[in-house]
Coordinates of C-alpha atoms and ligand atoms in Angstrom, one line a residue:
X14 CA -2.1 11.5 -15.8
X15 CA -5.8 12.0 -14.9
X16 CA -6.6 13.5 -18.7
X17 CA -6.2 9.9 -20.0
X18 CA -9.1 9.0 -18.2
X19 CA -12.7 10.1 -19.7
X20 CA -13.7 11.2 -15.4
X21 CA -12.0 11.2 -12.1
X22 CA -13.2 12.4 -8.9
X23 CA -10.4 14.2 -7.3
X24 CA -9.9 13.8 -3.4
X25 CA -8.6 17.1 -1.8
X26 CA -6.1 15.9 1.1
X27 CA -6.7 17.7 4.4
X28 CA -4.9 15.4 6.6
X29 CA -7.4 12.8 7.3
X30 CA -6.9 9.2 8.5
X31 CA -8.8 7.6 5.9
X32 CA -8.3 9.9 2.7
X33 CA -7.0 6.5 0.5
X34 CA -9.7 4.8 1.7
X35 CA -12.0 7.3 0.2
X36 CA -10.3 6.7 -3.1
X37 CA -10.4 3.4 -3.1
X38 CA -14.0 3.6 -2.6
X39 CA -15.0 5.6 -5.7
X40 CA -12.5 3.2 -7.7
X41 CA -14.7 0.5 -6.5
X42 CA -17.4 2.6 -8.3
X43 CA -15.5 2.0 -11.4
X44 CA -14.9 5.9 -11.6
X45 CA -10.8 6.5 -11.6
X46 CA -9.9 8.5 -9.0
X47 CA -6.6 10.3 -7.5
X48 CA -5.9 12.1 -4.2
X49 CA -4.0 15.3 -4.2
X50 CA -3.1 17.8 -1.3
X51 CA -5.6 20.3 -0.4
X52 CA -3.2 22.6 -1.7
X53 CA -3.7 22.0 -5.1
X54 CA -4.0 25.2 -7.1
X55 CA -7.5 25.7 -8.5
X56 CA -5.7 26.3 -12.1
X57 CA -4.7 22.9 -11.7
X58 CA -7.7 21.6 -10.4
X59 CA -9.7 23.1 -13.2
X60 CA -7.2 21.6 -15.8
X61 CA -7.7 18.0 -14.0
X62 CA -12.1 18.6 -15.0
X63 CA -12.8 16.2 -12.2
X64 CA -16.5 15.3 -12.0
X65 CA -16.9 15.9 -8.6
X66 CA -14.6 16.7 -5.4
X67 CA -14.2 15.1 -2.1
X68 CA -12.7 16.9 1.1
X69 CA -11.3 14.5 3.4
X70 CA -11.6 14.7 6.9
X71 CA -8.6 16.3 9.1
X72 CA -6.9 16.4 12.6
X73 CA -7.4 20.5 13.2
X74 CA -10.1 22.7 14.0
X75 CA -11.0 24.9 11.3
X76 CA -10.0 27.7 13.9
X77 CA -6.8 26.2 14.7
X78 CA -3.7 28.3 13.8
X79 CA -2.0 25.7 11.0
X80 CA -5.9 24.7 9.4
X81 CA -6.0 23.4 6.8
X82 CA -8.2 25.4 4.7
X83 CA -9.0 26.3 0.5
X84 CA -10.6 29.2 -1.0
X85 CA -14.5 30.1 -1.1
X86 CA -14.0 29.8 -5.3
X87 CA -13.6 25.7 -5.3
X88 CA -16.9 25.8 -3.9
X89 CA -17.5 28.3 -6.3
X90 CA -17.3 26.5 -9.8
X91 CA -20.3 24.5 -9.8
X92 CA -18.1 21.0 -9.3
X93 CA -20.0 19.1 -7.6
X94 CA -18.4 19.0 -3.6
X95 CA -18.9 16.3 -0.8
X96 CA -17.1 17.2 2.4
X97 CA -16.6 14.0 4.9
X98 CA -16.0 15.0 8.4
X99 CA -13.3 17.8 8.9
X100 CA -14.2 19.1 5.2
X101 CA -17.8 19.3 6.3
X102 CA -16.9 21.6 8.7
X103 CA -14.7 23.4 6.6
X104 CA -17.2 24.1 3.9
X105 CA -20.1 25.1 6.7
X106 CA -17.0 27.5 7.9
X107 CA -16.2 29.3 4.7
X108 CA -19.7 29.6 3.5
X109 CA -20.9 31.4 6.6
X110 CA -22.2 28.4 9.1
X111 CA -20.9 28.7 13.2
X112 CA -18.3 25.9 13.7
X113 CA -18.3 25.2 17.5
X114 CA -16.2 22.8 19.8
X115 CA -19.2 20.1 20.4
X116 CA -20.8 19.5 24.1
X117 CA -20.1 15.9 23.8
X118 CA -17.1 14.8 21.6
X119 CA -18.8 11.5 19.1
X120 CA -16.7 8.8 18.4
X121 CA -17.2 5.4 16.8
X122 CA -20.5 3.9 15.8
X123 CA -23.1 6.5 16.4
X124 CA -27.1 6.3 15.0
X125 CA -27.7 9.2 12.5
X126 CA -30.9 9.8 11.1
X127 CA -31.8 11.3 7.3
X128 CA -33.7 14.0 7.5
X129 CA -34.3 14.5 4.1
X130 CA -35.4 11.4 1.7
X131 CA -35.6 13.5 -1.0
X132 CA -31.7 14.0 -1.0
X133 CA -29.6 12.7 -3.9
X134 CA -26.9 12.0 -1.7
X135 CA -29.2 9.5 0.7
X136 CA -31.3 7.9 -1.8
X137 CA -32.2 4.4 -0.9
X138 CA -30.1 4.9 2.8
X139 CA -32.6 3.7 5.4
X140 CA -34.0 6.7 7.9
X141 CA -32.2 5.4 11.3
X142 CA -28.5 4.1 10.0
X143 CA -25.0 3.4 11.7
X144 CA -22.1 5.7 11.1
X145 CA -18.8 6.1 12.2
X146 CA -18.3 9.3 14.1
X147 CA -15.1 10.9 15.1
X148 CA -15.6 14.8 15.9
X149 CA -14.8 17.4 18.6
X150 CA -16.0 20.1 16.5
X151 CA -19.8 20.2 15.1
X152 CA -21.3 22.4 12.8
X153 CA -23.7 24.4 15.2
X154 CA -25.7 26.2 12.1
X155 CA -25.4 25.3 8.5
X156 CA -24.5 28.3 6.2
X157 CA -27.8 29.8 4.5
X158 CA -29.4 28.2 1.5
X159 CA -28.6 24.7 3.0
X160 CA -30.7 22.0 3.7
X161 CA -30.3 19.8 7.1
X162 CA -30.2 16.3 5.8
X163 CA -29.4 14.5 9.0
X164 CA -28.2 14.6 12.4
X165 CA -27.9 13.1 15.6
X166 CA -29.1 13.0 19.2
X167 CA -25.4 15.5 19.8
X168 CA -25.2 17.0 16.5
X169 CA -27.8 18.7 14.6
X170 CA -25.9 19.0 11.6
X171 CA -24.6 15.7 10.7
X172 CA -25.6 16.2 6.8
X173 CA -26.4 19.4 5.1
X174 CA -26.8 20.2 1.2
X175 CA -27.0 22.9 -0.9
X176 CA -28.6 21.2 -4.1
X177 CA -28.6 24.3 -6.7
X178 CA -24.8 24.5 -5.8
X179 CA -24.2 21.0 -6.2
X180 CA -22.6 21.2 -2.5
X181 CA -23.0 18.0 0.1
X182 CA -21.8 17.4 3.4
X183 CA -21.8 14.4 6.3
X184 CA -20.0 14.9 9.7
X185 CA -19.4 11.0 9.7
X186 CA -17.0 9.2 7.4
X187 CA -18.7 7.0 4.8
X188 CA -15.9 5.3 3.7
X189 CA -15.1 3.6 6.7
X190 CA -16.7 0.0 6.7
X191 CA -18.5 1.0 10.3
X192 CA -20.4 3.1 8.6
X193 CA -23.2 0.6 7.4
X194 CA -24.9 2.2 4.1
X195 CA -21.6 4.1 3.6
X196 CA -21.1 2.6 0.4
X197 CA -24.3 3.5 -1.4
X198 CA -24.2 6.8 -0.2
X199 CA -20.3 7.5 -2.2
X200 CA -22.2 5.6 -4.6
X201 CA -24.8 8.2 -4.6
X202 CA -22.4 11.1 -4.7
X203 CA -20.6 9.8 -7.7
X204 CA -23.4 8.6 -10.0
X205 CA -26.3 10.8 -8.3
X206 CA -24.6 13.9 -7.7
X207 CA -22.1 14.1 -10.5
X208 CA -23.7 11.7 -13.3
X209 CA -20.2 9.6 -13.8
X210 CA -20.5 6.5 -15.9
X211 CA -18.6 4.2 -14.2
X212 CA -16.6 2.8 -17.2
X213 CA -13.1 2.7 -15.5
X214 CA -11.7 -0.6 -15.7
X215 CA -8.3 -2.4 -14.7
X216 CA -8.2 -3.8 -18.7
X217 CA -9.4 -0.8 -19.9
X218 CA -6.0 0.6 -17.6
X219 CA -3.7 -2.2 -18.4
X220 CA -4.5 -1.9 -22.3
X221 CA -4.2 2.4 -22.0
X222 CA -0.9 2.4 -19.8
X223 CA 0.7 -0.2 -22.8
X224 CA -0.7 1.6 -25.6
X225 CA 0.7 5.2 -24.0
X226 CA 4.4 3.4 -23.0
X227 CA 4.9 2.1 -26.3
X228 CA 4.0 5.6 -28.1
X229 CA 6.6 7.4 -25.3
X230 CA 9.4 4.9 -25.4
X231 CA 9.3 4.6 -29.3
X232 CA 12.5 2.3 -30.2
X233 CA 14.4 3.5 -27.0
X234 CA 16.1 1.5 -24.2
X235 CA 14.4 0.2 -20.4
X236 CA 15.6 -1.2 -17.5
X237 CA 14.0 -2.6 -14.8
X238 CA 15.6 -3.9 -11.6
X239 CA 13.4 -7.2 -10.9
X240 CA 12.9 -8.6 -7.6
X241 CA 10.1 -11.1 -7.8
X242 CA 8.1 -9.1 -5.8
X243 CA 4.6 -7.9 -7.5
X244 CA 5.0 -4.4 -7.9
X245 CA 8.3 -4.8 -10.3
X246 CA 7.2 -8.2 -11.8
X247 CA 3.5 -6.4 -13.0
X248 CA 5.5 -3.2 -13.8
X249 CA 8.1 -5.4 -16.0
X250 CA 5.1 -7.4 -17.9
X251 CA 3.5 -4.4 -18.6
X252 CA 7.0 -3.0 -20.1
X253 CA 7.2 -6.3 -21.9
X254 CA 4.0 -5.7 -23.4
X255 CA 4.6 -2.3 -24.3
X256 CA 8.6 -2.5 -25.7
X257 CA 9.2 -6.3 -25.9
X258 CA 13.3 -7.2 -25.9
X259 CA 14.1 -3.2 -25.4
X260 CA 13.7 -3.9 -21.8
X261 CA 16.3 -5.6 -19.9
X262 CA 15.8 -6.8 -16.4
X263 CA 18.3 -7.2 -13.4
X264 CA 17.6 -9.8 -11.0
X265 CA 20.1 -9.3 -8.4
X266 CA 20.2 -12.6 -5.9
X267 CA 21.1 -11.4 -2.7
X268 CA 21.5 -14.4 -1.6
X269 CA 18.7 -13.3 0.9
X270 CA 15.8 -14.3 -0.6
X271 CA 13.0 -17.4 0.2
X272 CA 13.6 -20.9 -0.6
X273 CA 13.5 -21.4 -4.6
X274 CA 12.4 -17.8 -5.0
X275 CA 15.0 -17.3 -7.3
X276 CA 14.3 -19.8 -10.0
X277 CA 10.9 -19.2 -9.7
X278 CA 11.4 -15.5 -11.0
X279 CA 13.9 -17.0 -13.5
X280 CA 11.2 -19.1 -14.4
X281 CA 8.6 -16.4 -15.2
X282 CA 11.1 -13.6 -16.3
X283 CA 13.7 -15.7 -17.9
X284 CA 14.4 -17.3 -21.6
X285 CA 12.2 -20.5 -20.8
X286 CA 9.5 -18.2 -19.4
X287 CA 6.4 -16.4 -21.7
X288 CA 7.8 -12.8 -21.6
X289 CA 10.0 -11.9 -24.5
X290 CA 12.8 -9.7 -22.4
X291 CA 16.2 -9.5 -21.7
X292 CA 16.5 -11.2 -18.3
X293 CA 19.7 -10.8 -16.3
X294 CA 19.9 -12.9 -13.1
X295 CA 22.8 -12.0 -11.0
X296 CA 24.0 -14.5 -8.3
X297 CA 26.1 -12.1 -6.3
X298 CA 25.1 -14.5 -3.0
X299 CA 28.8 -14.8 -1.7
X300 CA 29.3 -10.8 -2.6
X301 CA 26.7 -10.2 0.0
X302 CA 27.8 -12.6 2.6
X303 CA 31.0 -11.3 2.4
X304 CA 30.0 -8.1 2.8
X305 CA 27.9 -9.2 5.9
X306 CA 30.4 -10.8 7.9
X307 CA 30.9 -9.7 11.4
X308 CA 28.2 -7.4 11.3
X309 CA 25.4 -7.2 14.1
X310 CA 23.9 -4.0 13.9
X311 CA 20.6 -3.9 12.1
X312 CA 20.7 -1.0 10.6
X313 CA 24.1 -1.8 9.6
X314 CA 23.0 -5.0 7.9
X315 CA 20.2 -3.0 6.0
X316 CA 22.8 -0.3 4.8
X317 CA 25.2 -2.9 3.4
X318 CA 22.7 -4.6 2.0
X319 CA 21.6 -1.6 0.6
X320 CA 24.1 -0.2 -0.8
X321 CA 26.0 -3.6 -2.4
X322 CA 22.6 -3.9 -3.4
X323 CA 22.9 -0.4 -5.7
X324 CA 26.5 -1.5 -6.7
X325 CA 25.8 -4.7 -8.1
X326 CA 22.7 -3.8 -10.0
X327 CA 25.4 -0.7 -11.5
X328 CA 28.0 -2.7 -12.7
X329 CA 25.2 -4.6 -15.0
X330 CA 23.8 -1.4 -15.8
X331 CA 27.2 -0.4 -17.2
X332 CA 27.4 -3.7 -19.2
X333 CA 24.2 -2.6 -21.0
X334 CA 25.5 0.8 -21.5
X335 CA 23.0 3.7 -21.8
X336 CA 19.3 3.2 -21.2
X337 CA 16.5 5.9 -22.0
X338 CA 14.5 4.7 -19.3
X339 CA 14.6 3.4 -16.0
X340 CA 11.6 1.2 -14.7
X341 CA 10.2 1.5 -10.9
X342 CA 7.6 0.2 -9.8
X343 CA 6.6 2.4 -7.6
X344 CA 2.8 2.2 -6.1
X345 CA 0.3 4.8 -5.4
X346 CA 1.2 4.3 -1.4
X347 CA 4.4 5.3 -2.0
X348 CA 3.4 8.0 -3.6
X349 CA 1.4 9.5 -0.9
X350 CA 3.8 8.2 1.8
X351 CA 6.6 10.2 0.5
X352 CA 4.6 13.0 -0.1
X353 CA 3.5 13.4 3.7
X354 CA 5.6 15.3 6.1
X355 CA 8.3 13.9 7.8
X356 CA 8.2 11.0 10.3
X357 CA 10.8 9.4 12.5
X358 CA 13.3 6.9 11.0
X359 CA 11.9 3.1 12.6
X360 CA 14.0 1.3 10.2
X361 CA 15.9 2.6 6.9
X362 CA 14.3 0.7 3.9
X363 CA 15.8 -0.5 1.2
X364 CA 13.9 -1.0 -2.1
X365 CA 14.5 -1.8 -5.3
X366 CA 11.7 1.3 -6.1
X367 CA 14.0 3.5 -4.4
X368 CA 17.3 3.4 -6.8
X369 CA 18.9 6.5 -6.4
X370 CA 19.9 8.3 -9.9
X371 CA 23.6 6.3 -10.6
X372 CA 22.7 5.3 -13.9
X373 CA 22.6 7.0 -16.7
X374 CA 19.0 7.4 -18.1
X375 CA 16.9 9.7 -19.0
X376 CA 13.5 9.8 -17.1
X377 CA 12.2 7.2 -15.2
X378 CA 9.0 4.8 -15.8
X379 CA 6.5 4.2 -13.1
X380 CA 3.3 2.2 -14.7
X381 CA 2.0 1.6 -11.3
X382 CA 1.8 5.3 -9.9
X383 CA -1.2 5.9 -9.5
X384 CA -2.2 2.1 -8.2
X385 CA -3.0 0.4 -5.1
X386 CA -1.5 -2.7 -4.0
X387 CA -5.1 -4.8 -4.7
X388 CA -5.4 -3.3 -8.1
X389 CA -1.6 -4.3 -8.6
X390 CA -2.8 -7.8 -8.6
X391 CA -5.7 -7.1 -10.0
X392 CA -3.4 -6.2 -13.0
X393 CA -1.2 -8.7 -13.3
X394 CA -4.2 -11.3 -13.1
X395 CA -4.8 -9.5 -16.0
X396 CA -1.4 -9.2 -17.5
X397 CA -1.3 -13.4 -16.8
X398 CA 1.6 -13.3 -14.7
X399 CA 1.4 -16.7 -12.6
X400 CA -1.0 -16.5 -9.3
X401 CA 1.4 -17.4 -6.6
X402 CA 3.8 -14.2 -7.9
X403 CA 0.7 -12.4 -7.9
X404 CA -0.6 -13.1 -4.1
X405 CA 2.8 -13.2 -2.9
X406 CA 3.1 -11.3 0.5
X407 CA 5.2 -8.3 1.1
X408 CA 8.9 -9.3 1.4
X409 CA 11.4 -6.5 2.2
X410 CA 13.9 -5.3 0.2
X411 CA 16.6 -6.4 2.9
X412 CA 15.5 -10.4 2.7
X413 CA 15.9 -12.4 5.1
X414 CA 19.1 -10.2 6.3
X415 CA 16.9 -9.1 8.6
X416 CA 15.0 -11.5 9.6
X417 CA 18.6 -13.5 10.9
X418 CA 18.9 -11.9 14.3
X419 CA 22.6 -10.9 14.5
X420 CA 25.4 -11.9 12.1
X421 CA 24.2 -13.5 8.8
X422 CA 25.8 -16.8 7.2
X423 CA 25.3 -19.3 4.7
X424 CA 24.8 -21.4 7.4
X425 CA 21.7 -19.3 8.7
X426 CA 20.3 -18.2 6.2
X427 CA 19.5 -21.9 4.7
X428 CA 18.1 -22.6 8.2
X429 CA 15.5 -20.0 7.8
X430 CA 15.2 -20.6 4.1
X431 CA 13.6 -24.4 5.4
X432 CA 12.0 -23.2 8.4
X433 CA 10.0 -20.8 6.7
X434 CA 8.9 -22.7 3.5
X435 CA 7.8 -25.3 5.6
X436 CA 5.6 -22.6 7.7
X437 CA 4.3 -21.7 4.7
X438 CA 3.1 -24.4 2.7
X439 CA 1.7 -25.7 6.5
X440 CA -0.3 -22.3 6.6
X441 CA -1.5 -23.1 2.9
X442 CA -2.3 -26.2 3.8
X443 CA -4.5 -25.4 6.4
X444 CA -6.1 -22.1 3.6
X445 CA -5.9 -19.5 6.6
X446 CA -3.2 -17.4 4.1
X447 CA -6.0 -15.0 3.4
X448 CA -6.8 -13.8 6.3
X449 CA -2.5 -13.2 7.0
X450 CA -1.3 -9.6 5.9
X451 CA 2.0 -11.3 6.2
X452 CA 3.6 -14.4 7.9
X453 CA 7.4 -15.9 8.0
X454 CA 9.5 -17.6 10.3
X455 CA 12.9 -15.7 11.6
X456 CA 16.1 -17.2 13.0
X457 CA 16.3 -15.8 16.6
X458 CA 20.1 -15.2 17.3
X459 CA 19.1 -17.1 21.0
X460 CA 20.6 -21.3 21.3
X461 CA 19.2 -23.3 23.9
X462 CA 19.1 -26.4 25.4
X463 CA 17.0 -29.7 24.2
X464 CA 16.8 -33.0 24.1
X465 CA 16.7 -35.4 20.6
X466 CA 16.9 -38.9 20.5
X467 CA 18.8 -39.7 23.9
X468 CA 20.9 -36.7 23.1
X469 CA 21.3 -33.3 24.8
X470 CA 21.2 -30.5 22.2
X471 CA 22.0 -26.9 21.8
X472 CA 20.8 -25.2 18.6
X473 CA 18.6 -22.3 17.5
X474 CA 15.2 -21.1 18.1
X475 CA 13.1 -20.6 15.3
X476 CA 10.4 -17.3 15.9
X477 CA 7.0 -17.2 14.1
X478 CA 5.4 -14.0 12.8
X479 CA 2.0 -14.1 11.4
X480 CA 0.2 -10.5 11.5
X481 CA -3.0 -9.2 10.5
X482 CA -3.1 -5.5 9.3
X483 CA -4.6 -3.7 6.6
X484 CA -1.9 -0.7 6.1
X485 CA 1.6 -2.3 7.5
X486 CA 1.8 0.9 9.5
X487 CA 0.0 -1.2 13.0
X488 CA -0.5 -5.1 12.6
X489 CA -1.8 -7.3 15.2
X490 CA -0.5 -10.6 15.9
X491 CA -3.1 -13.4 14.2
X492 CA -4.3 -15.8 16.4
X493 CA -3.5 -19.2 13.8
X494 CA -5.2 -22.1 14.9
X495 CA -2.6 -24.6 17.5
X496 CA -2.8 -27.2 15.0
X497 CA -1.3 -25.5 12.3
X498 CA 1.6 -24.0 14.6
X499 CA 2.0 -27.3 16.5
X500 CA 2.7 -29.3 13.0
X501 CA 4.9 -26.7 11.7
X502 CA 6.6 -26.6 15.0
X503 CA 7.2 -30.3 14.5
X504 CA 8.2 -30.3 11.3
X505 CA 10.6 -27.4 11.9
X506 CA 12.5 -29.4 14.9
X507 CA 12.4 -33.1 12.8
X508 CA 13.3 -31.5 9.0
X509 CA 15.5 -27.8 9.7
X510 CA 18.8 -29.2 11.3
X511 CA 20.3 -26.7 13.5
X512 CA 17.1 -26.2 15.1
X513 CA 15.5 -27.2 18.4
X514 CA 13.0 -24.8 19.6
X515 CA 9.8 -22.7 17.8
X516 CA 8.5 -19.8 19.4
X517 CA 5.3 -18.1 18.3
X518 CA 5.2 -14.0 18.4
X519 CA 2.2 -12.9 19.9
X520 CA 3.0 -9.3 19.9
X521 CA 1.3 -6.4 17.9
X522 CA 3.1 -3.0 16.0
X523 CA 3.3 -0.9 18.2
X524 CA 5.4 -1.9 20.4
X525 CA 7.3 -4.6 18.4
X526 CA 7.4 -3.9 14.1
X527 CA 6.3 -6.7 12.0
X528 CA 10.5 -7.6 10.4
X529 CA 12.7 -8.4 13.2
X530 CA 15.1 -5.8 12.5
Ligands
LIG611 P1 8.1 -3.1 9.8 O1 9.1 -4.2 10.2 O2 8.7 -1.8 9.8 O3 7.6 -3.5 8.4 O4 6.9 -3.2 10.7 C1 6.5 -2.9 7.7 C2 6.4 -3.5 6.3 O5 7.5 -3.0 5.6 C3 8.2 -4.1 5.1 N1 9.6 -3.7 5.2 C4 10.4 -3.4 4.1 N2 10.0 -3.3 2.8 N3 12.2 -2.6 2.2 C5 11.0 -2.9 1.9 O6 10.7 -2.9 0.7 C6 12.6 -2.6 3.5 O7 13.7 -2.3 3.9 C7 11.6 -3.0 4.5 N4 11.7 -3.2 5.9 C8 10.4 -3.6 6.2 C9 7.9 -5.3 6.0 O8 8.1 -6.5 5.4 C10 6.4 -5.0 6.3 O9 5.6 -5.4 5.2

């Protein structure tokens, strides 16, 4: 992928917190960019021509047994190299410097001070600046030839350079937003150190992925199982764009989605919409109902779903007989999510990226491989698709199947269905939606006792989630403003029947997750 872009600055993975971070740092340059695992051959990485590398930080020592390490001969080819943190150490390592375990371990916000003014990686940094620090190791003595460019009060080697070899190094993490003048010095690296341009663009990337589709796909067949959600509907348009009615797309209603999400995606996607494809919505509601009768278990509910799921989106796949392609719109976390070792199952997800290989086709199409979720939008703002499909908040493939507590019905599901849209356009109202990573209202599977009118009741609890997180992975609990949860909570009681109780959820992930089940 990276030769259809005129540079790229290639991030070598070593297993650091932050490494997509980095990446989307130098993007924000303008300068394309892709992160690979520090494993990478060097015949690859030579093939790739990136301007300039970057070695993330890491969890090891470079002494430790499983280090991550790379040979002497990347540092060898005259590509320009920044090491961050772990890959600092690293280079000092293989190029002769002492590595030690550091008297006093630095983390957090730490004052490091530049050495060197003359340095092209520091240009226009003040002297005395904040960093973010997180280090047990320190580099005790940089190899020979290189210049000290900063330190600290605990490390004397907190930047070093080797100028002639086009080699730089900071102990801290400049990508990180702590790190003040972080920014300008990535900044520096990529202009500076290894004279990119800068002329990467998402229209420039929208116009380039059509153009090279349309070539591949020729007069063959797509299809592309839609469901509303931003990835598939800005991988669809972009297929639309490309091959026009040779795509068809499967909407499969669940049954399980928000209130009026369906004919909103019918809207966009469908004959009356501005796309020129073949839209199939499916209403295969009752199919999944039936399917979920009886059953409790979450992850139960997440396999049927699942699974009928798969079989429904089949049977219209055999109606349309054989496809060349198969559209996913798979995202660049994704990518490097599934490329990481293994971690315990929490919850087995179900998403429409994730079809497994039923249908007959012969390769699959994934437009949005290489992208973050903000340049996502950022694409289909280009594209035109409609702004509220475009800002839409994560929704999981499992719908509100799990966000019913305990056995799903019709019944339930329209509860939550009004319970939540009213939480929603309340939060709108009140324009603290930016600030949410992602907000809903679940049906708790507890009744309880109230009083309406002159009337005892027993009916359901309604539970609010609004969280705050940047990666879905933690999240904390968003502290909304009483107003805004004391009006929804009336509205909820006074308009959802069935319902006589709200209950806001104040906890973070860890300990609970952000879905219910
Ligand atoms: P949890 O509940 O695990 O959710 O904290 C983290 C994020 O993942 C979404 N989620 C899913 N997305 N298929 C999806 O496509 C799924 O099965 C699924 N389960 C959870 C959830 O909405 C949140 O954004």
């Amino acid at each position: 992928m990276s030769n259809e872009h005129s540079e790229m600055i290639l991030v070598l993975d070593f297993g650091g917190q932050y490494n997509q971070l980095i990446a989307r740092r130098v993007r924000e340059c303008n300068v394309y960019c892709e992160v690979h695992p520090h494993t990478l051959e060097l015949e690859k990485i030579k093939e790739m021509a990136p301007k300039g590398i970057i070695f993330t930080g890491g969890p090891n020592s470079v002494y430790s047994k499983d280090a991550a390490v790379c040979s002497v001969k990347l540092l060898q080819m005259g590509i320009p190299v920044l090491g961050i943190c772990y890959g600092c150490q690293l280079m000092a390592h293989i190029l002769g410097g002492v590595v030690k375990t550091a008297p006093t371990s630095e983390y957090g916000k730490t004052e490091v001070t530049v050495k060197d003014s003359g340095s092209k990686l520091f240009t226009g940094v003040s002297e005395k600046n904040i960093c973010w620090m997180s280090h047990t190791d320190y580099i005790e003595k940089a190899p020979e030839n290189f210049k000290i460019t900063a330190s600290t009060p605990v490390c004397p080697v907190a930047g070093m350079e080797n100028e002639a070899e086009r080699l730089y190094a900071v102990q801290f993490h400049p990508e990180v937003m702590h790190t003040v003048e972080g920014v300008k010095m990535l900044h520096n690296f990529v202009f500076n150190v290894c004279g990119c341009a800068g002329d990467w663009k998402m229209d420039s990337f929208v116009a380039s992925t059509i153009d090279r589709l349309r070539k591949k796909i020729g007069s063959g067949k797509a299809l592309c199982a839609l469901s509303g959600g931003v990835d598939s509907s800005v991988a669809a348009v972009i297929l639309s764009k490309a091959i026009g009615r040779q795509l068809t797309c499967v909407f499969v209603d669940h049954g399980l989605l928000r209130k009026d999400e369906g004919d909103e995606v019918e809207a966009v996607f469908g004959p009356d919409g501005p796309y020129n494809v073949n839209f199939i919505r499916v209403n295969a509601r009752e199919r999944f109902y039936t399917k979920l009768k009886g059953v409790t278990d979450p992850e139960q509910k997440r396999k049927i779903i699942g699974e009928e799921f798969i079989r429904v989106f089949e049977e219209e796949a055999k109606k349309i007989g054989v496809v060349d392609y198969l559209v996913q719109g798979t995202i660049y976390p994704d990518v490097i999510e599934s490329g990481l070792g293994k971690s315990a199952v929490i919850k087995s997800h179900h998403n429409v990226g994730g079809l497994p290989d039923f249908v007959d086709f012969k390769e699959i199409v994934e437009p949005l491989r290489l992208l973050f979720k903000d340049e996502v939008r950022q694409a289909g703002r280009e594209l035109g698709i409609p702004e509220y499909l475009v800002s839409r908040q994560p929704f999981p493939g499992p719908g509100l199947g799990i966000r019913i507590i305990g056995e799903v019905t019709a019944e339930k599901v329209a509860i939550v269905q009004e319970a939540d849209a009213i939480y929603r356009e309340e939060v709108a109202k009140a324009g603290v939606a930016k600030s949410l990573g992602q907000y809903f209202a679940a049906l708790t599977n507890m009744r309880s006792v109230g009083v309406m009118g002159d009337g005892r009741t027993y009916d359901y609890a309604i539970a609010l989630r609004a969280v705050m997180t940047s990666d879905f992975m933690t999240a904390e609990s968003a502290k909304l403003p009483w107003d805004v949860l004391s009006k929804t909570a009336s509205r909820i009681v006074n308009e959802v029947h069935g319902v006589n109780r709200v209950l806001y959820d104040c906890t973070g992930k860890p300990p609970a997750t952000i879905e219910f089940e």
